[in-house]
Amino acid sequence: VQLQASGGGLVQPGGSLRLSCGYSGFTLDYYALGWFRQAPGKEREGVACVSASDGTGTSHYADSVKGRFAISRDNAKNTVYLQMNSLKPEDTASHYCAADYIMPDCTFYPVMYGNWGQGTLVTVSS
């Protein structure tokens, strides 16, 4: 199982970024995939996740990003995206994607995910 996150960068408040998580070695039919972030001095927190298709197949969002972020997937490209709109300075963090066999619903508990990609840094600043 491999995951690779990309797409981070510097953006002004109110701007948008789209993160990508390319994966291999598993299928989203059976694996859940989550996006997490970690700011300096803070614990890693879940941002968004998508449940396995054989599970609920539903997506979930942290309250702090609801209405601003959207998770989507392209099965043909083995990629999951995190579209981030209306970015705020408090969204500044390293962002990670993670996956594991989690049924029936994805979770925001990092310990449930055994497979992680490297982080991609998102900086929201004027």
Tab-separated table of N, CA and C in Angstrom:
chain	number	residue	atom	x	y	z
A	1	VAL	N	0.857	-1.193	0.000
A	1	VAL	CA	0.000	0.000	0.000
A	1	VAL	C	0.891	1.241	0.000
A	2	GLN	N	0.617	2.128	-0.939
A	2	GLN	CA	1.369	3.385	-0.998
A	2	GLN	C	0.415	4.534	-1.241
A	3	LEU	N	0.724	5.664	-0.625
A	3	LEU	CA	-0.044	6.885	-0.822
A	3	LEU	C	0.918	8.041	-0.989
A	4	GLN	N	0.548	8.978	-1.832
A	4	GLN	CA	1.380	10.148	-2.040
A	4	GLN	C	0.495	11.372	-2.157
A	5	ALA	N	0.658	12.287	-1.226
A	5	ALA	CA	-0.105	13.534	-1.231
A	5	ALA	C	0.674	14.620	-1.951
A	6	SER	N	-0.045	15.465	-2.644
A	6	SER	CA	0.575	16.581	-3.349
A	6	SER	C	-0.427	17.712	-3.492
A	7	GLY	N	0.083	18.869	-3.920
A	7	GLY	CA	-0.806	19.976	-4.222
A	7	GLY	C	-0.780	21.114	-3.223
A	8	GLY	N	0.012	20.980	-2.166
A	8	GLY	CA	0.090	22.057	-1.191
A	8	GLY	C	0.806	23.270	-1.748
A	9	GLY	N	0.736	24.357	-0.999
A	9	GLY	CA	1.406	25.568	-1.433
A	9	GLY	C	0.984	26.751	-0.584
A	10	LEU	N	1.368	27.922	-1.046
A	10	LEU	CA	1.036	29.176	-0.369
A	10	LEU	C	-0.164	29.806	-1.060
A	11	VAL	N	-1.159	30.165	-0.284
A	11	VAL	CA	-2.367	30.768	-0.846
A	11	VAL	C	-2.832	31.869	0.104
A	12	GLN	N	-3.455	32.890	-0.467
A	12	GLN	CA	-3.970	33.986	0.349
A	12	GLN	C	-5.279	33.581	1.020
A	13	PRO	N	-5.609	34.194	2.130
A	13	PRO	CA	-6.907	33.922	2.762
A	13	PRO	C	-8.045	34.133	1.770
A	14	GLY	N	-8.992	33.210	1.808
A	14	GLY	CA	-10.094	33.252	0.865
A	14	GLY	C	-9.837	32.489	-0.417
A	15	GLY	N	-8.605	32.068	-0.617
A	15	GLY	CA	-8.243	31.349	-1.834
A	15	GLY	C	-8.569	29.876	-1.769
A	16	SER	N	-8.165	29.167	-2.823
A	16	SER	CA	-8.478	27.744	-2.953
A	16	SER	C	-7.231	26.947	-3.317
A	17	LEU	N	-7.246	25.697	-2.934
A	17	LEU	CA	-6.225	24.737	-3.338
A	17	LEU	C	-6.906	23.386	-3.504
A	18	ARG	N	-6.340	22.556	-4.376
A	18	ARG	CA	-6.812	21.185	-4.475
A	18	ARG	C	-5.650	20.246	-4.190
A	19	LEU	N	-5.803	19.454	-3.148
A	19	LEU	CA	-4.812	18.442	-2.823
A	19	LEU	C	-5.175	17.136	-3.526
A	20	SER	N	-4.149	16.396	-3.883
A	20	SER	CA	-4.341	15.088	-4.502
A	20	SER	C	-3.659	14.017	-3.660
A	21	CYS	N	-4.272	12.863	-3.604
A	21	CYS	CA	-3.670	11.708	-2.940
A	21	CYS	C	-3.705	10.549	-3.925
A	22	GLY	N	-2.558	10.265	-4.519
A	22	GLY	CA	-2.446	9.113	-5.394
A	22	GLY	C	-2.164	7.872	-4.568
A	23	TYR	N	-2.831	6.773	-4.908
A	23	TYR	CA	-2.664	5.565	-4.092
A	23	TYR	C	-2.483	4.335	-4.971
A	24	SER	N	-1.901	3.315	-4.361
A	24	SER	CA	-1.731	2.030	-5.044
A	24	SER	C	-1.720	0.933	-4.006
A	25	GLY	N	-2.007	-0.274	-4.448
A	25	GLY	CA	-1.969	-1.423	-3.552
A	25	GLY	C	-3.272	-1.729	-2.859
A	26	PHE	N	-4.308	-0.950	-3.141
A	26	PHE	CA	-5.607	-1.238	-2.538
A	26	PHE	C	-6.681	-0.589	-3.389
A	27	THR	N	-7.902	-0.920	-3.093
A	27	THR	CA	-9.028	-0.330	-3.788
A	27	THR	C	-9.960	0.325	-2.777
A	28	LEU	N	-10.590	1.401	-3.197
A	28	LEU	CA	-11.529	2.083	-2.314
A	28	LEU	C	-12.833	1.315	-2.170
A	29	ASP	N	-12.932	0.179	-2.837
A	29	ASP	CA	-14.084	-0.698	-2.585
A	29	ASP	C	-14.043	-1.195	-1.143
A	30	TYR	N	-12.825	-1.403	-0.632
A	30	TYR	CA	-12.676	-2.013	0.686
A	30	TYR	C	-11.927	-1.148	1.694
A	31	TYR	N	-11.270	-0.089	1.220
A	31	TYR	CA	-10.493	0.765	2.093
A	31	TYR	C	-11.163	2.128	2.237
A	32	ALA	N	-11.102	2.674	3.435
A	32	ALA	CA	-11.469	4.063	3.658
A	32	ALA	C	-10.220	4.922	3.495
A	33	LEU	N	-10.425	6.155	3.096
A	33	LEU	CA	-9.306	7.083	2.934
A	33	LEU	C	-9.635	8.384	3.636
A	34	GLY	N	-8.704	8.865	4.396
A	34	GLY	CA	-8.919	10.097	5.140
A	34	GLY	C	-7.847	11.135	4.869
A	35	TRP	N	-8.227	12.381	4.990
A	35	TRP	CA	-7.296	13.513	4.943
A	35	TRP	C	-7.152	14.040	6.372
A	36	PHE	N	-5.918	14.211	6.784
A	36	PHE	CA	-5.601	14.723	8.105
A	36	PHE	C	-4.676	15.925	7.963
A	37	ARG	N	-4.595	16.701	9.005
A	37	ARG	CA	-3.655	17.815	8.987
A	37	ARG	C	-3.049	17.981	10.374
A	38	GLN	N	-1.856	18.554	10.372
A	38	GLN	CA	-1.166	18.787	11.634
A	38	GLN	C	-0.409	20.102	11.556
A	39	ALA	N	-0.797	21.017	12.410
A	39	ALA	CA	-0.115	22.301	12.509
A	39	ALA	C	0.989	22.186	13.560
A	40	PRO	N	1.993	23.031	13.479
A	40	PRO	CA	3.088	22.977	14.466
A	40	PRO	C	2.557	23.093	15.884
A	41	GLY	N	2.979	22.181	16.742
A	41	GLY	CA	2.580	22.217	18.143
A	41	GLY	C	1.195	21.695	18.422
A	42	LYS	N	0.516	21.192	17.384
A	42	LYS	CA	-0.845	20.682	17.575
A	42	LYS	C	-0.925	19.217	17.196
A	43	GLU	N	-1.975	18.563	17.693
A	43	GLU	CA	-2.186	17.166	17.353
A	43	GLU	C	-2.723	17.030	15.930
A	44	ARG	N	-2.480	15.856	15.377
A	44	ARG	CA	-3.024	15.576	14.054
A	44	ARG	C	-4.543	15.467	14.155
A	45	GLU	N	-5.248	16.073	13.215
A	45	GLU	CA	-6.703	16.054	13.242
A	45	GLU	C	-7.263	15.641	11.893
A	46	GLY	N	-8.395	14.966	11.937
A	46	GLY	CA	-9.061	14.577	10.710
A	46	GLY	C	-9.777	15.750	10.091
A	47	VAL	N	-9.722	15.835	8.771
A	47	VAL	CA	-10.345	16.915	8.022
A	47	VAL	C	-11.531	16.396	7.216
A	48	ALA	N	-11.294	15.348	6.476
A	48	ALA	CA	-12.339	14.758	5.640
A	48	ALA	C	-11.991	13.303	5.396
A	49	CYS	N	-12.996	12.494	5.181
A	49	CYS	CA	-12.730	11.095	4.862
A	49	CYS	C	-13.839	10.550	3.980
A	50	VAL	N	-13.489	9.512	3.229
A	50	VAL	CA	-14.463	8.839	2.372
A	50	VAL	C	-14.465	7.361	2.752
A	51	SER	N	-15.648	6.822	2.949
A	51	SER	CA	-15.790	5.433	3.367
A	51	SER	C	-15.670	4.492	2.181
A	52	ALA	N	-15.304	3.267	2.456
A	52	ALA	CA	-15.199	2.252	1.425
A	52	ALA	C	-16.546	2.057	0.733
A	53	SER	N	-16.482	1.783	-0.557
A	53	SER	CA	-17.712	1.591	-1.327
A	53	SER	C	-18.504	0.407	-0.802
A	54	ASP	N	-17.800	-0.623	-0.318
A	54	ASP	CA	-18.478	-1.782	0.233
A	54	ASP	C	-19.002	-1.520	1.642
A	55	GLY	N	-18.629	-0.388	2.191
A	55	GLY	CA	-19.167	0.041	3.474
A	55	GLY	C	-20.310	0.997	3.220
A	56	THR	N	-20.290	2.148	3.868
A	56	THR	CA	-21.357	3.117	3.649
A	56	THR	C	-21.138	3.944	2.388
A	57	GLY	N	-19.867	4.074	1.972
A	57	GLY	CA	-19.557	4.881	0.803
A	57	GLY	C	-19.738	6.379	1.023
A	58	THR	N	-19.964	6.777	2.249
A	58	THR	CA	-20.249	8.178	2.532
A	58	THR	C	-18.977	8.946	2.872
A	59	SER	N	-19.090	10.256	2.784
A	59	SER	CA	-17.987	11.148	3.132
A	59	SER	C	-18.347	11.923	4.396
A	60	HIS	N	-17.319	12.296	5.143
A	60	HIS	CA	-17.530	13.052	6.369
A	60	HIS	C	-16.517	14.182	6.446
A	61	TYR	N	-16.908	15.232	7.132
A	61	TYR	CA	-16.053	16.413	7.243
A	61	TYR	C	-16.002	16.882	8.695
A	62	ALA	N	-14.850	17.396	9.065
A	62	ALA	CA	-14.733	18.046	10.363
A	62	ALA	C	-15.579	19.316	10.357
A	63	ASP	N	-16.126	19.672	11.509
A	63	ASP	CA	-16.978	20.866	11.576
A	63	ASP	C	-16.251	22.111	11.085
A	64	SER	N	-14.953	22.159	11.313
A	64	SER	CA	-14.172	23.348	10.959
A	64	SER	C	-14.051	23.562	9.460
A	65	VAL	N	-14.353	22.529	8.657
A	65	VAL	CA	-14.182	22.668	7.210
A	65	VAL	C	-15.475	22.424	6.434
A	66	LYS	N	-16.552	22.082	7.129
A	66	LYS	CA	-17.814	21.829	6.442
A	66	LYS	C	-18.252	23.039	5.644
A	67	GLY	N	-18.665	22.792	4.420
A	67	GLY	CA	-19.095	23.866	3.549
A	67	GLY	C	-17.956	24.524	2.797
A	68	ARG	N	-16.715	24.215	3.172
A	68	ARG	CA	-15.559	24.810	2.487
A	68	ARG	C	-14.734	23.769	1.750
A	69	PHE	N	-14.648	22.584	2.297
A	69	PHE	CA	-13.834	21.515	1.717
A	69	PHE	C	-14.736	20.439	1.114
A	70	ALA	N	-14.230	19.785	0.092
A	70	ALA	CA	-14.962	18.679	-0.533
A	70	ALA	C	-13.980	17.586	-0.928
A	71	ILE	N	-14.310	16.360	-0.569
A	71	ILE	CA	-13.483	15.218	-0.923
A	71	ILE	C	-14.135	14.501	-2.096
A	72	SER	N	-13.322	14.081	-3.050
A	72	SER	CA	-13.850	13.362	-4.200
A	72	SER	C	-12.817	12.339	-4.642
A	73	ARG	N	-13.223	11.427	-5.493
A	73	ARG	CA	-12.286	10.398	-5.926
A	73	ARG	C	-12.446	10.115	-7.403
A	74	ASP	N	-11.351	9.732	-7.993
A	74	ASP	CA	-11.311	9.312	-9.389
A	74	ASP	C	-10.738	7.904	-9.382
A	75	ASN	N	-11.619	6.922	-9.430
A	75	ASN	CA	-11.174	5.528	-9.343
A	75	ASN	C	-10.271	5.145	-10.508
A	76	ALA	N	-10.523	5.727	-11.673
A	76	ALA	CA	-9.716	5.393	-12.848
A	76	ALA	C	-8.272	5.851	-12.681
A	77	LYS	N	-8.091	6.935	-11.932
A	77	LYS	CA	-6.750	7.478	-11.725
A	77	LYS	C	-6.171	7.088	-10.377
A	78	ASN	N	-6.900	6.294	-9.600
A	78	ASN	CA	-6.456	5.928	-8.251
A	78	ASN	C	-6.042	7.170	-7.461
A	79	THR	N	-6.916	8.138	-7.460
A	79	THR	CA	-6.613	9.409	-6.805
A	79	THR	C	-7.833	9.902	-6.043
A	80	VAL	N	-7.584	10.428	-4.857
A	80	VAL	CA	-8.611	11.096	-4.075
A	80	VAL	C	-8.195	12.557	-3.933
A	81	TYR	N	-9.145	13.442	-4.107
A	81	TYR	CA	-8.870	14.875	-4.073
A	81	TYR	C	-9.496	15.517	-2.833
A	82	LEU	N	-8.884	16.584	-2.387
A	82	LEU	CA	-9.468	17.422	-1.353
A	82	LEU	C	-9.486	18.849	-1.890
A	83	GLN	N	-10.661	19.288	-2.297
A	83	GLN	CA	-10.830	20.660	-2.767
A	83	GLN	C	-11.050	21.544	-1.556
A	84	MET	N	-10.195	22.535	-1.413
A	84	MET	CA	-10.257	23.420	-0.251
A	84	MET	C	-10.547	24.837	-0.728
A	85	ASN	N	-11.683	25.363	-0.337
A	85	ASN	CA	-12.098	26.708	-0.718
A	85	ASN	C	-12.196	27.597	0.512
A	86	SER	N	-12.259	28.883	0.283
A	86	SER	CA	-12.393	29.859	1.374
A	86	SER	C	-11.381	29.587	2.473
A	87	LEU	N	-10.151	29.414	2.082
A	87	LEU	CA	-9.109	29.043	3.047
A	87	LEU	C	-8.853	30.147	4.047
A	88	LYS	N	-8.555	29.720	5.264
A	88	LYS	CA	-8.313	30.637	6.372
A	88	LYS	C	-6.890	30.400	6.903
A	89	PRO	N	-6.311	31.388	7.567
A	89	PRO	CA	-4.964	31.176	8.146
A	89	PRO	C	-4.904	29.967	9.063
A	90	GLU	N	-5.994	29.661	9.741
A	90	GLU	CA	-5.991	28.510	10.649
A	90	GLU	C	-5.995	27.174	9.918
A	91	ASP	N	-6.133	27.188	8.609
A	91	ASP	CA	-6.010	25.962	7.818
A	91	ASP	C	-4.548	25.620	7.527
A	92	THR	N	-3.651	26.510	7.902
A	92	THR	CA	-2.226	26.268	7.670
A	92	THR	C	-1.758	25.041	8.438
A	93	ALA	N	-1.222	24.071	7.717
A	93	ALA	CA	-0.788	22.814	8.332
A	93	ALA	C	-0.188	21.922	7.261
A	94	SER	N	0.537	20.899	7.692
A	94	SER	CA	0.903	19.819	6.791
A	94	SER	C	-0.306	18.896	6.672
A	95	HIS	N	-0.645	18.552	5.465
A	95	HIS	CA	-1.814	17.714	5.194
A	95	HIS	C	-1.364	16.338	4.726
A	96	TYR	N	-2.000	15.309	5.259
A	96	TYR	CA	-1.646	13.931	4.977
A	96	TYR	C	-2.882	13.156	4.523
A	97	CYS	N	-2.670	12.180	3.651
A	97	CYS	CA	-3.737	11.230	3.368
A	97	CYS	C	-3.352	9.882	3.957
A	98	ALA	N	-4.356	9.133	4.355
A	98	ALA	CA	-4.147	7.847	4.998
A	98	ALA	C	-5.260	6.905	4.593
A	99	ALA	N	-4.972	5.616	4.619
A	99	ALA	CA	-5.978	4.634	4.197
A	99	ALA	C	-5.826	3.352	4.989
A	100	ASP	N	-6.941	2.641	5.122
A	100	ASP	CA	-6.913	1.327	5.757
A	100	ASP	C	-8.272	0.653	5.591
A	101	TYR	N	-8.278	-0.654	5.912
A	101	TYR	CA	-9.527	-1.403	5.871
A	101	TYR	C	-10.333	-1.020	7.099
A	102	ILE	N	-11.295	-0.150	6.905
A	102	ILE	CA	-12.132	0.355	7.989
A	102	ILE	C	-13.566	0.258	7.520
A	103	MET	N	-14.338	-0.495	8.252
A	103	MET	CA	-15.733	-0.735	7.870
A	103	MET	C	-16.675	-0.472	9.036
A	104	PRO	N	-17.902	-0.026	8.778
A	104	PRO	CA	-18.424	0.328	7.461
A	104	PRO	C	-18.223	1.796	7.107
A	105	ASP	N	-17.758	2.597	8.076
A	105	ASP	CA	-17.682	4.039	7.899
A	105	ASP	C	-16.256	4.508	8.198
A	106	CYS	N	-15.824	5.527	7.478
A	106	CYS	CA	-14.498	6.065	7.743
A	106	CYS	C	-14.504	6.783	9.094
A	107	THR	N	-13.330	7.091	9.580
A	107	THR	CA	-13.195	7.679	10.894
A	107	THR	C	-12.127	8.755	10.897
A	108	PHE	N	-12.174	9.619	11.899
A	108	PHE	CA	-11.165	10.657	12.050
A	108	PHE	C	-10.134	10.286	13.120
A	109	TYR	N	-10.145	9.038	13.574
A	109	TYR	CA	-9.134	8.602	14.526
A	109	TYR	C	-7.874	8.178	13.768
A	110	PRO	N	-6.786	8.917	13.885
A	110	PRO	CA	-5.569	8.580	13.127
A	110	PRO	C	-5.054	7.174	13.404
A	111	VAL	N	-5.245	6.677	14.611
A	111	VAL	CA	-4.691	5.363	14.969
A	111	VAL	C	-5.343	4.234	14.181
A	112	MET	N	-6.488	4.495	13.580
A	112	MET	CA	-7.175	3.465	12.811
A	112	MET	C	-6.552	3.263	11.434
A	113	TYR	N	-5.716	4.193	11.021
A	113	TYR	CA	-5.115	4.131	9.694
A	113	TYR	C	-3.663	3.669	9.795
A	114	GLY	N	-3.350	2.606	9.116
A	114	GLY	CA	-1.995	2.069	9.174
A	114	GLY	C	-1.121	2.462	8.008
A	115	ASN	N	-1.698	3.152	7.039
A	115	ASN	CA	-0.952	3.500	5.836
A	115	ASN	C	-1.066	5.005	5.605
A	116	TRP	N	0.076	5.655	5.522
A	116	TRP	CA	0.114	7.101	5.417
A	116	TRP	C	1.008	7.546	4.267
A	117	GLY	N	0.612	8.627	3.632
A	117	GLY	CA	1.480	9.276	2.676
A	117	GLY	C	2.316	10.346	3.378
A	118	GLN	N	3.254	10.921	2.647
A	118	GLN	CA	4.027	12.015	3.231
A	118	GLN	C	3.152	13.264	3.221
A	119	GLY	N	3.491	14.230	4.017
A	119	GLY	CA	2.675	15.430	4.115
A	119	GLY	C	2.926	16.404	2.983
A	120	THR	N	1.923	17.220	2.731
A	120	THR	CA	2.076	18.337	1.804
A	120	THR	C	1.637	19.588	2.562
A	121	LEU	N	2.479	20.608	2.517
A	121	LEU	CA	2.263	21.779	3.346
A	121	LEU	C	1.323	22.773	2.685
A	122	VAL	N	0.322	23.190	3.440
A	122	VAL	CA	-0.599	24.239	3.017
A	122	VAL	C	-0.374	25.444	3.923
A	123	THR	N	-0.043	26.576	3.315
A	123	THR	CA	0.173	27.807	4.062
A	123	THR	C	-0.808	28.856	3.566
A	124	VAL	N	-1.621	29.356	4.487
A	124	VAL	CA	-2.607	30.374	4.141
A	124	VAL	C	-2.170	31.674	4.810
A	125	SER	N	-1.739	32.603	3.997
A	125	SER	CA	-1.186	33.840	4.538
A	125	SER	C	-1.224	34.921	3.484
A	126	SER	N	-1.401	36.152	3.951
A	126	SER	CA	-1.357	37.292	3.033
A	126	SER	C	0.058	37.865	2.979
